[in-house]
Amino acid sequence: DIQMTQSPSSLSASVGDRVTITCRASQRISSYLNWYQQKPGKAPKFLIYAASSLQSGVPSRFSGSGSGTDFTLTISSLQPEDFAIYYCQQSYSTPPTFGQGTKVEIK
Amino acid sequence: EVQLLESGGDLVQPGGSLRLSCAASGFTFTTYVMSWVRQAPGKGLEWVSGISGSGGSTYYADSVKGRFIISRDNSKNTLYLQMNSLRAEDTAMYYCAKGTVAAIVEWFDLWGQGTLVTVSS
């Protein structure tokens, strides 16, 4: 199975900050990388697919980049509603696997 | 409205069985791959099983292979997960998730609210 490792595991940031989360795959996965947001007590929400394509309805302050083994999720200007846990997921091979999550907290 | 609604979660003893259901609405159910994804308390996300739109292809995580069975009834727009020989480590929130039209598992663009399975004596 492909292992996905996110960094950092958590971060503290202020409203308006630019935030970057990194996801690394244990082998090359081309651009088969997706991102999700999960708020406490809620189901995950789909944000980005194929490394950089924004899902319909997701604010443009979210962006994704990368290919091969290294990927990033960037929030250009953090908003109060963005405080959550973010997960990456590879869809290069079955089983699809998730990173351990990055918790974005209020500073 | 496009939505997924899970049901069937409960408290069950180790070794017991449970069947989860997921009712889909607002999209052409038979077109899409569907999956179950679980989340143990305080932990991350783990894909459990997936099934093609026709139901002809199924996929399982090694952790549940031989114990869980995924199925779907396209006439009822409903996804199922039959869970047998349950273990304490199966305790989790189980989410139903909609995939893509491809024949393989890709991403999950719609999630249900989840149903809680607790395995304990």
mmCIF file of N, CA, C and O in Angstrom, chain A residues 19-103:
data_model
loop_
_atom_site.group_PDB
_atom_site.id
_atom_site.type_symbol
_atom_site.label_atom_id
_atom_site.label_comp_id
_atom_site.label_asym_id
_atom_site.label_seq_id
_atom_site.Cartn_x
_atom_site.Cartn_y
_atom_site.Cartn_z
ATOM 1 N N VAL A 19 -1.266 29.722 4.635
ATOM 2 C CA VAL A 19 -0.985 28.426 5.263
ATOM 3 C C VAL A 19 -0.654 27.396 4.186
ATOM 4 O O VAL A 19 -1.333 27.312 3.158
ATOM 5 N N THR A 20 0.396 26.621 4.430
ATOM 6 C CA THR A 20 0.796 25.568 3.494
ATOM 7 C C THR A 20 0.934 24.253 4.242
ATOM 8 O O THR A 20 1.589 24.185 5.289
ATOM 9 N N ILE A 21 0.294 23.230 3.701
ATOM 10 C CA ILE A 21 0.354 21.879 4.248
ATOM 11 C C ILE A 21 0.998 20.984 3.192
ATOM 12 O O ILE A 21 0.661 21.073 1.999
ATOM 13 N N THR A 22 1.899 20.130 3.633
ATOM 14 C CA THR A 22 2.622 19.248 2.725
ATOM 15 C C THR A 22 2.172 17.798 2.869
ATOM 16 O O THR A 22 1.867 17.353 3.984
ATOM 17 N N CYS A 23 2.124 17.101 1.758
ATOM 18 C CA CYS A 23 1.769 15.677 1.730
ATOM 19 C C CYS A 23 2.804 14.963 0.873
ATOM 20 O O CYS A 23 3.089 15.396 -0.252
ATOM 21 N N ARG A 24 3.379 13.898 1.398
ATOM 22 C CA ARG A 24 4.390 13.136 0.672
ATOM 23 C C ARG A 24 3.955 11.686 0.531
ATOM 24 O O ARG A 24 3.543 11.045 1.496
ATOM 25 N N ALA A 25 4.070 11.158 -0.680
ATOM 26 C CA ALA A 25 3.728 9.761 -0.957
ATOM 27 C C ALA A 25 4.962 8.882 -0.881
ATOM 28 O O ALA A 25 6.073 9.333 -1.205
ATOM 29 N N SER A 26 4.765 7.626 -0.509
ATOM 30 C CA SER A 26 5.890 6.704 -0.364
ATOM 31 C C SER A 26 6.414 6.210 -1.704
ATOM 32 O O SER A 26 7.473 5.573 -1.763
ATOM 33 N N GLN A 27 5.688 6.478 -2.796
ATOM 34 C CA GLN A 27 6.157 6.198 -4.139
ATOM 35 C C GLN A 27 5.516 7.220 -5.086
ATOM 36 O O GLN A 27 4.591 7.934 -4.699
ATOM 37 N N ARG A 28 5.990 7.273 -6.295
ATOM 38 C CA ARG A 28 5.459 8.252 -7.241
ATOM 39 C C ARG A 28 4.000 7.942 -7.578
ATOM 40 O O ARG A 28 3.648 6.797 -7.873
ATOM 41 N N ILE A 29 3.165 8.984 -7.525
ATOM 42 C CA ILE A 29 1.735 8.800 -7.793
ATOM 43 C C ILE A 29 1.233 9.780 -8.861
ATOM 44 O O ILE A 29 0.031 10.071 -8.940
ATOM 45 N N SER A 30 2.147 10.287 -9.680
ATOM 46 C CA SER A 30 1.768 11.262 -10.708
ATOM 47 C C SER A 30 1.002 12.410 -10.042
ATOM 48 O O SER A 30 1.482 12.988 -9.077
ATOM 49 N N SER A 31 -0.195 12.700 -10.530
ATOM 50 C CA SER A 31 -1.016 13.759 -9.920
ATOM 51 C C SER A 31 -2.271 13.202 -9.267
ATOM 52 O O SER A 31 -3.269 13.908 -9.096
ATOM 53 N N TYR A 32 -2.224 11.934 -8.881
ATOM 54 C CA TYR A 32 -3.402 11.270 -8.303
ATOM 55 C C TYR A 32 -3.501 11.570 -6.807
ATOM 56 O O TYR A 32 -3.395 10.677 -5.948
ATOM 57 N N LEU A 33 -3.731 12.846 -6.498
ATOM 58 C CA LEU A 33 -3.721 13.297 -5.120
ATOM 59 C C LEU A 33 -4.922 14.213 -4.878
ATOM 60 O O LEU A 33 -5.175 15.126 -5.677
ATOM 61 N N ASN A 34 -5.627 13.961 -3.792
ATOM 62 C CA ASN A 34 -6.845 14.695 -3.476
ATOM 63 C C ASN A 34 -6.771 15.221 -2.046
ATOM 64 O O ASN A 34 -6.047 14.673 -1.212
ATOM 65 N N TRP A 35 -7.544 16.287 -1.785
ATOM 66 C CA TRP A 35 -7.537 16.921 -0.459
ATOM 67 C C TRP A 35 -8.956 17.054 0.092
ATOM 68 O O TRP A 35 -9.900 17.326 -0.656
ATOM 69 N N TYR A 36 -9.062 16.896 1.417
ATOM 70 C CA TYR A 36 -10.345 17.000 2.112
ATOM 71 C C TYR A 36 -10.185 17.873 3.354
ATOM 72 O O TYR A 36 -9.091 17.959 3.935
ATOM 73 N N GLN A 37 -11.301 18.470 3.768
ATOM 74 C CA GLN A 37 -11.360 19.264 4.993
ATOM 75 C C GLN A 37 -12.382 18.607 5.920
ATOM 76 O O GLN A 37 -13.468 18.240 5.471
ATOM 77 N N GLN A 38 -12.041 18.478 7.193
ATOM 78 C CA GLN A 38 -12.992 17.930 8.147
ATOM 79 C C GLN A 38 -13.068 18.807 9.394
ATOM 80 O O GLN A 38 -12.056 19.073 10.038
ATOM 81 N N LYS A 39 -14.281 19.230 9.704
ATOM 82 C CA LYS A 39 -14.521 19.996 10.919
ATOM 83 C C LYS A 39 -15.039 19.065 12.011
ATOM 84 O O LYS A 39 -15.594 18.001 11.705
ATOM 85 N N PRO A 40 -14.885 19.448 13.282
ATOM 86 C CA PRO A 40 -15.260 18.563 14.399
ATOM 87 C C PRO A 40 -16.705 18.093 14.310
ATOM 88 O O PRO A 40 -17.621 18.893 14.110
ATOM 89 N N GLY A 41 -16.887 16.778 14.426
ATOM 90 C CA GLY A 41 -18.217 16.196 14.423
ATOM 91 C C GLY A 41 -18.891 16.154 13.069
ATOM 92 O O GLY A 41 -20.070 15.800 12.977
ATOM 93 N N LYS A 42 -18.160 16.485 12.019
ATOM 94 C CA LYS A 42 -18.731 16.517 10.670
ATOM 95 C C LYS A 42 -18.024 15.548 9.742
ATOM 96 O O LYS A 42 -16.909 15.093 10.023
ATOM 97 N N ALA A 43 -18.679 15.237 8.637
ATOM 98 C CA ALA A 43 -18.063 14.402 7.612
ATOM 99 C C ALA A 43 -17.010 15.212 6.851
ATOM 100 O O ALA A 43 -17.079 16.439 6.805
ATOM 101 N N PRO A 44 -16.045 14.540 6.264
ATOM 102 C CA PRO A 44 -15.078 15.245 5.418
ATOM 103 C C PRO A 44 -15.770 15.936 4.239
ATOM 104 O O PRO A 44 -16.821 15.495 3.767
ATOM 105 N N LYS A 45 -15.131 17.015 3.788
ATOM 106 C CA LYS A 45 -15.606 17.764 2.631
ATOM 107 C C LYS A 45 -14.516 17.726 1.565
ATOM 108 O O LYS A 45 -13.338 17.956 1.851
ATOM 109 N N PHE A 46 -14.905 17.439 0.340
ATOM 110 C CA PHE A 46 -13.971 17.315 -0.781
ATOM 111 C C PHE A 46 -13.549 18.687 -1.260
ATOM 112 O O PHE A 46 -14.391 19.538 -1.555
ATOM 113 N N LEU A 47 -12.231 18.925 -1.369
ATOM 114 C CA LEU A 47 -11.723 20.239 -1.747
ATOM 115 C C LEU A 47 -11.064 20.253 -3.127
ATOM 116 O O LEU A 47 -11.371 21.103 -3.964
ATOM 117 N N ILE A 48 -10.105 19.362 -3.329
ATOM 118 C CA ILE A 48 -9.246 19.408 -4.506
ATOM 119 C C ILE A 48 -9.023 17.992 -5.018
ATOM 120 O O ILE A 48 -8.819 17.063 -4.230
ATOM 121 N N TYR A 49 -9.043 17.824 -6.344
ATOM 122 C CA TYR A 49 -8.748 16.535 -6.958
ATOM 123 C C TYR A 49 -7.645 16.696 -7.997
ATOM 124 O O TYR A 49 -7.380 17.806 -8.482
ATOM 125 N N ALA A 50 -7.021 15.593 -8.310
ATOM 126 C CA ALA A 50 -5.930 15.581 -9.298
ATOM 127 C C ALA A 50 -4.886 16.643 -8.986
ATOM 128 O O ALA A 50 -4.409 17.346 -9.877
ATOM 129 N N ALA A 51 -4.559 16.746 -7.729
ATOM 130 C CA ALA A 51 -3.491 17.596 -7.200
ATOM 131 C C ALA A 51 -3.799 19.087 -7.205
ATOM 132 O O ALA A 51 -3.427 19.797 -6.262
ATOM 133 N N SER A 52 -4.479 19.580 -8.258
ATOM 134 C CA SER A 52 -4.612 21.029 -8.361
ATOM 135 C C SER A 52 -5.971 21.518 -8.847
ATOM 136 O O SER A 52 -6.164 22.726 -9.000
ATOM 137 N N SER A 53 -6.910 20.625 -9.089
ATOM 138 C CA SER A 53 -8.226 21.029 -9.592
ATOM 139 C C SER A 53 -9.182 21.270 -8.435
ATOM 140 O O SER A 53 -9.416 20.376 -7.618
ATOM 141 N N LEU A 54 -9.741 22.481 -8.406
ATOM 142 C CA LEU A 54 -10.629 22.860 -7.316
ATOM 143 C C LEU A 54 -12.032 22.295 -7.537
ATOM 144 O O LEU A 54 -12.612 22.469 -8.617
ATOM 145 N N GLN A 55 -12.558 21.628 -6.529
ATOM 146 C CA GLN A 55 -13.926 21.128 -6.622
ATOM 147 C C GLN A 55 -14.881 22.320 -6.704
ATOM 148 O O GLN A 55 -14.655 23.383 -6.106
ATOM 149 N N SER A 56 -15.963 22.145 -7.447
ATOM 150 C CA SER A 56 -16.957 23.197 -7.601
ATOM 151 C C SER A 56 -17.465 23.677 -6.238
ATOM 152 O O SER A 56 -17.780 22.867 -5.360
ATOM 153 N N GLY A 57 -17.507 24.991 -6.071
ATOM 154 C CA GLY A 57 -18.020 25.576 -4.835
ATOM 155 C C GLY A 57 -16.977 25.827 -3.765
ATOM 156 O O GLY A 57 -17.274 26.480 -2.760
ATOM 157 N N VAL A 58 -15.776 25.334 -3.973
ATOM 158 C CA VAL A 58 -14.714 25.549 -2.989
ATOM 159 C C VAL A 58 -14.079 26.924 -3.239
ATOM 160 O O VAL A 58 -13.759 27.251 -4.387
ATOM 161 N N PRO A 59 -13.888 27.706 -2.189
ATOM 162 C CA PRO A 59 -13.333 29.065 -2.375
ATOM 163 C C PRO A 59 -11.965 29.057 -3.044
ATOM 164 O O PRO A 59 -11.153 28.154 -2.815
ATOM 165 N N SER A 60 -11.703 30.076 -3.836
ATOM 166 C CA SER A 60 -10.465 30.143 -4.618
ATOM 167 C C SER A 60 -9.228 30.394 -3.757
ATOM 168 O O SER A 60 -8.108 30.327 -4.260
ATOM 169 N N ARG A 61 -9.404 30.681 -2.468
ATOM 170 C CA ARG A 61 -8.232 30.826 -1.600
ATOM 171 C C ARG A 61 -7.543 29.483 -1.364
ATOM 172 O O ARG A 61 -6.406 29.436 -0.898
ATOM 173 N N PHE A 62 -8.235 28.389 -1.672
ATOM 174 C CA PHE A 62 -7.635 27.060 -1.593
ATOM 175 C C PHE A 62 -6.964 26.726 -2.926
ATOM 176 O O PHE A 62 -7.554 26.939 -3.988
ATOM 177 N N SER A 63 -5.767 26.194 -2.862
ATOM 178 C CA SER A 63 -5.106 25.739 -4.079
ATOM 179 C C SER A 63 -4.210 24.548 -3.757
ATOM 180 O O SER A 63 -3.782 24.368 -2.608
ATOM 181 N N GLY A 64 -3.978 23.734 -4.760
ATOM 182 C CA GLY A 64 -3.125 22.571 -4.595
ATOM 183 C C GLY A 64 -2.081 22.521 -5.691
ATOM 184 O O GLY A 64 -2.291 23.033 -6.796
ATOM 185 N N SER A 65 -0.949 21.907 -5.381
ATOM 186 C CA SER A 65 0.110 21.774 -6.368
ATOM 187 C C SER A 65 0.920 20.522 -6.075
ATOM 188 O O SER A 65 0.780 19.905 -5.013
ATOM 189 N N GLY A 66 1.762 20.177 -7.040
ATOM 190 C CA GLY A 66 2.671 19.057 -6.869
ATOM 191 C C GLY A 66 2.415 17.928 -7.836
ATOM 192 O O GLY A 66 1.365 17.862 -8.493
ATOM 193 N N SER A 67 3.389 17.034 -7.923
ATOM 194 C CA SER A 67 3.262 15.805 -8.705
ATOM 195 C C SER A 67 4.395 14.882 -8.304
ATOM 196 O O SER A 67 5.381 15.326 -7.702
ATOM 197 N N GLY A 68 4.238 13.614 -8.635
ATOM 198 C CA GLY A 68 5.264 12.664 -8.236
ATOM 199 C C GLY A 68 5.062 12.198 -6.807
ATOM 200 O O GLY A 68 4.173 11.385 -6.544
ATOM 201 N N THR A 69 5.865 12.704 -5.902
ATOM 202 C CA THR A 69 5.740 12.288 -4.498
ATOM 203 C C THR A 69 5.421 13.436 -3.539
ATOM 204 O O THR A 69 5.030 13.185 -2.403
ATOM 205 N N ASP A 70 5.589 14.675 -3.977
ATOM 206 C CA ASP A 70 5.447 15.817 -3.075
ATOM 207 C C ASP A 70 4.339 16.761 -3.528
ATOM 208 O O ASP A 70 4.340 17.224 -4.673
ATOM 209 N N PHE A 71 3.445 17.069 -2.569
ATOM 210 C CA PHE A 71 2.262 17.864 -2.873
ATOM 211 C C PHE A 71 2.041 18.895 -1.768
ATOM 212 O O PHE A 71 2.464 18.693 -0.622
ATOM 213 N N THR A 72 1.363 19.985 -2.126
ATOM 214 C CA THR A 72 1.033 20.989 -1.131
ATOM 215 C C THR A 72 -0.405 21.457 -1.298
ATOM 216 O O THR A 72 -0.941 21.518 -2.405
ATOM 217 N N LEU A 73 -1.016 21.780 -0.165
ATOM 218 C CA LEU A 73 -2.294 22.475 -0.103
ATOM 219 C C LEU A 73 -2.004 23.839 0.496
ATOM 220 O O LEU A 73 -1.384 23.925 1.563
ATOM 221 N N THR A 74 -2.453 24.886 -0.183
ATOM 222 C CA THR A 74 -2.223 26.244 0.287
ATOM 223 C C THR A 74 -3.553 26.955 0.484
ATOM 224 O O THR A 74 -4.444 26.867 -0.363
ATOM 225 N N ILE A 75 -3.655 27.626 1.619
ATOM 226 C CA ILE A 75 -4.786 28.529 1.865
ATOM 227 C C ILE A 75 -4.190 29.929 1.844
ATOM 228 O O ILE A 75 -3.356 30.262 2.700
ATOM 229 N N SER A 76 -4.577 30.733 0.875
ATOM 230 C CA SER A 76 -3.877 32.003 0.647
ATOM 231 C C SER A 76 -4.127 33.021 1.749
ATOM 232 O O SER A 76 -3.252 33.804 2.101
ATOM 233 N N SER A 77 -5.325 33.038 2.301
ATOM 234 C CA SER A 77 -5.673 33.974 3.368
ATOM 235 C C SER A 77 -6.672 33.261 4.279
ATOM 236 O O SER A 77 -7.860 33.177 3.968
ATOM 237 N N LEU A 78 -6.176 32.759 5.392
ATOM 238 C CA LEU A 78 -6.967 31.904 6.278
ATOM 239 C C LEU A 78 -8.192 32.643 6.816
ATOM 240 O O LEU A 78 -8.083 33.780 7.302
ATOM 241 N N GLN A 79 -9.336 31.990 6.709
ATOM 242 C CA GLN A 79 -10.585 32.551 7.217
ATOM 243 C C GLN A 79 -11.050 31.770 8.444
ATOM 244 O O GLN A 79 -10.634 30.626 8.654
ATOM 245 N N PRO A 80 -11.912 32.363 9.277
ATOM 246 C CA PRO A 80 -12.351 31.669 10.501
ATOM 247 C C PRO A 80 -12.951 30.287 10.243
ATOM 248 O O PRO A 80 -12.756 29.375 11.042
ATOM 249 N N GLU A 81 -13.617 30.139 9.114
ATOM 250 C CA GLU A 81 -14.261 28.850 8.810
ATOM 251 C C GLU A 81 -13.279 27.797 8.295
ATOM 252 O O GLU A 81 -13.668 26.658 8.055
ATOM 253 N N ASP A 82 -12.013 28.168 8.134
ATOM 254 C CA ASP A 82 -11.013 27.226 7.610
ATOM 255 C C ASP A 82 -10.316 26.439 8.713
ATOM 256 O O ASP A 82 -9.522 25.540 8.412
ATOM 257 N N PHE A 83 -10.584 26.748 9.961
ATOM 258 C CA PHE A 83 -9.960 26.006 11.042
ATOM 259 C C PHE A 83 -10.590 24.626 11.101
ATOM 260 O O PHE A 83 -11.784 24.478 11.353
ATOM 261 N N ALA A 84 -9.750 23.608 10.836
ATOM 262 C CA ALA A 84 -10.245 22.253 10.619
ATOM 263 C C ALA A 84 -9.041 21.319 10.498
ATOM 264 O O ALA A 84 -7.893 21.755 10.636
ATOM 265 N N ILE A 85 -9.338 20.053 10.230
ATOM 266 C CA ILE A 85 -8.287 19.082 9.920
ATOM 267 C C ILE A 85 -8.324 18.821 8.415
ATOM 268 O O ILE A 85 -9.409 18.649 7.830
ATOM 269 N N TYR A 86 -7.146 18.782 7.811
ATOM 270 C CA TYR A 86 -7.028 18.563 6.370
ATOM 271 C C TYR A 86 -6.328 17.229 6.106
ATOM 272 O O TYR A 86 -5.314 16.916 6.742
ATOM 273 N N TYR A 87 -6.889 16.486 5.174
ATOM 274 C CA TYR A 87 -6.350 15.172 4.800
ATOM 275 C C TYR A 87 -6.020 15.123 3.318
ATOM 276 O O TYR A 87 -6.804 15.596 2.487
ATOM 277 N N CYS A 88 -4.884 14.522 2.987
ATOM 278 C CA CYS A 88 -4.614 14.189 1.596
ATOM 279 C C CYS A 88 -4.962 12.714 1.381
ATOM 280 O O CYS A 88 -5.032 11.936 2.339
ATOM 281 N N GLN A 89 -5.183 12.344 0.123
ATOM 282 C CA GLN A 89 -5.557 10.960 -0.228
ATOM 283 C C GLN A 89 -5.028 10.650 -1.617
ATOM 284 O O GLN A 89 -5.225 11.433 -2.539
ATOM 285 N N GLN A 90 -4.363 9.519 -1.752
ATOM 286 C CA GLN A 90 -3.880 9.129 -3.078
ATOM 287 C C GLN A 90 -4.900 8.237 -3.767
ATOM 288 O O GLN A 90 -5.542 7.380 -3.138
ATOM 289 N N SER A 91 -5.063 8.438 -5.059
ATOM 290 C CA SER A 91 -5.955 7.602 -5.858
ATOM 291 C C SER A 91 -5.183 6.969 -7.022
ATOM 292 O O SER A 91 -5.744 6.675 -8.077
ATOM 293 N N TYR A 92 -3.889 6.779 -6.819
ATOM 294 C CA TYR A 92 -3.053 6.145 -7.844
ATOM 295 C C TYR A 92 -3.295 4.644 -7.905
ATOM 296 O O TYR A 92 -3.269 4.036 -8.979
ATOM 297 N N SER A 93 -3.500 4.043 -6.735
ATOM 298 C CA SER A 93 -3.705 2.604 -6.695
ATOM 299 C C SER A 93 -4.632 2.225 -5.557
ATOM 300 O O SER A 93 -4.765 2.976 -4.576
ATOM 301 N N THR A 94 -5.243 1.073 -5.702
ATOM 302 C CA THR A 94 -6.111 0.528 -4.658
ATOM 303 C C THR A 94 -5.269 -0.285 -3.684
ATOM 304 O O THR A 94 -4.444 -1.090 -4.130
ATOM 305 N N PRO A 95 -5.412 -0.094 -2.368
ATOM 306 C CA PRO A 95 -6.426 0.731 -1.718
ATOM 307 C C PRO A 95 -6.063 2.217 -1.717
ATOM 308 O O PRO A 95 -4.886 2.561 -1.585
ATOM 309 N N PRO A 96 -7.047 3.090 -1.861
ATOM 310 C CA PRO A 96 -6.782 4.511 -1.658
ATOM 311 C C PRO A 96 -6.382 4.725 -0.203
ATOM 312 O O PRO A 96 -6.969 4.121 0.697
ATOM 313 N N THR A 97 -5.385 5.545 0.019
ATOM 314 C CA THR A 97 -4.898 5.762 1.368
ATOM 315 C C THR A 97 -4.837 7.258 1.676
ATOM 316 O O THR A 97 -4.606 8.081 0.783
ATOM 317 N N PHE A 98 -5.033 7.570 2.949
ATOM 318 C CA PHE A 98 -5.073 8.942 3.422
ATOM 319 C C PHE A 98 -3.826 9.266 4.246
ATOM 320 O O PHE A 98 -3.235 8.378 4.889
ATOM 321 N N GLY A 99 -3.475 10.540 4.256
ATOM 322 C CA GLY A 99 -2.502 11.010 5.216
ATOM 323 C C GLY A 99 -3.120 11.019 6.607
ATOM 324 O O GLY A 99 -4.332 10.854 6.765
ATOM 325 N N GLN A 100 -2.288 11.266 7.602
ATOM 326 C CA GLN A 100 -2.756 11.201 8.988
ATOM 327 C C GLN A 100 -3.515 12.460 9.409
ATOM 328 O O GLN A 100 -4.107 12.491 10.489
ATOM 329 N N GLY A 101 -3.482 13.474 8.567
ATOM 330 C CA GLY A 101 -4.211 14.704 8.857
ATOM 331 C C GLY A 101 -3.317 15.808 9.384
ATOM 332 O O GLY A 101 -2.298 15.556 10.042
ATOM 333 N N THR A 102 -3.702 17.053 9.086
ATOM 334 C CA THR A 102 -3.047 18.243 9.618
ATOM 335 C C THR A 102 -4.117 19.123 10.247
ATOM 336 O O THR A 102 -5.060 19.536 9.566
ATOM 337 N N LYS A 103 -3.970 19.380 11.523
ATOM 338 C CA LYS A 103 -4.943 20.197 12.235
ATOM 339 C C LYS A 103 -4.516 21.654 12.176
ATOM 340 O O LYS A 103 -3.403 21.997 12.588
#
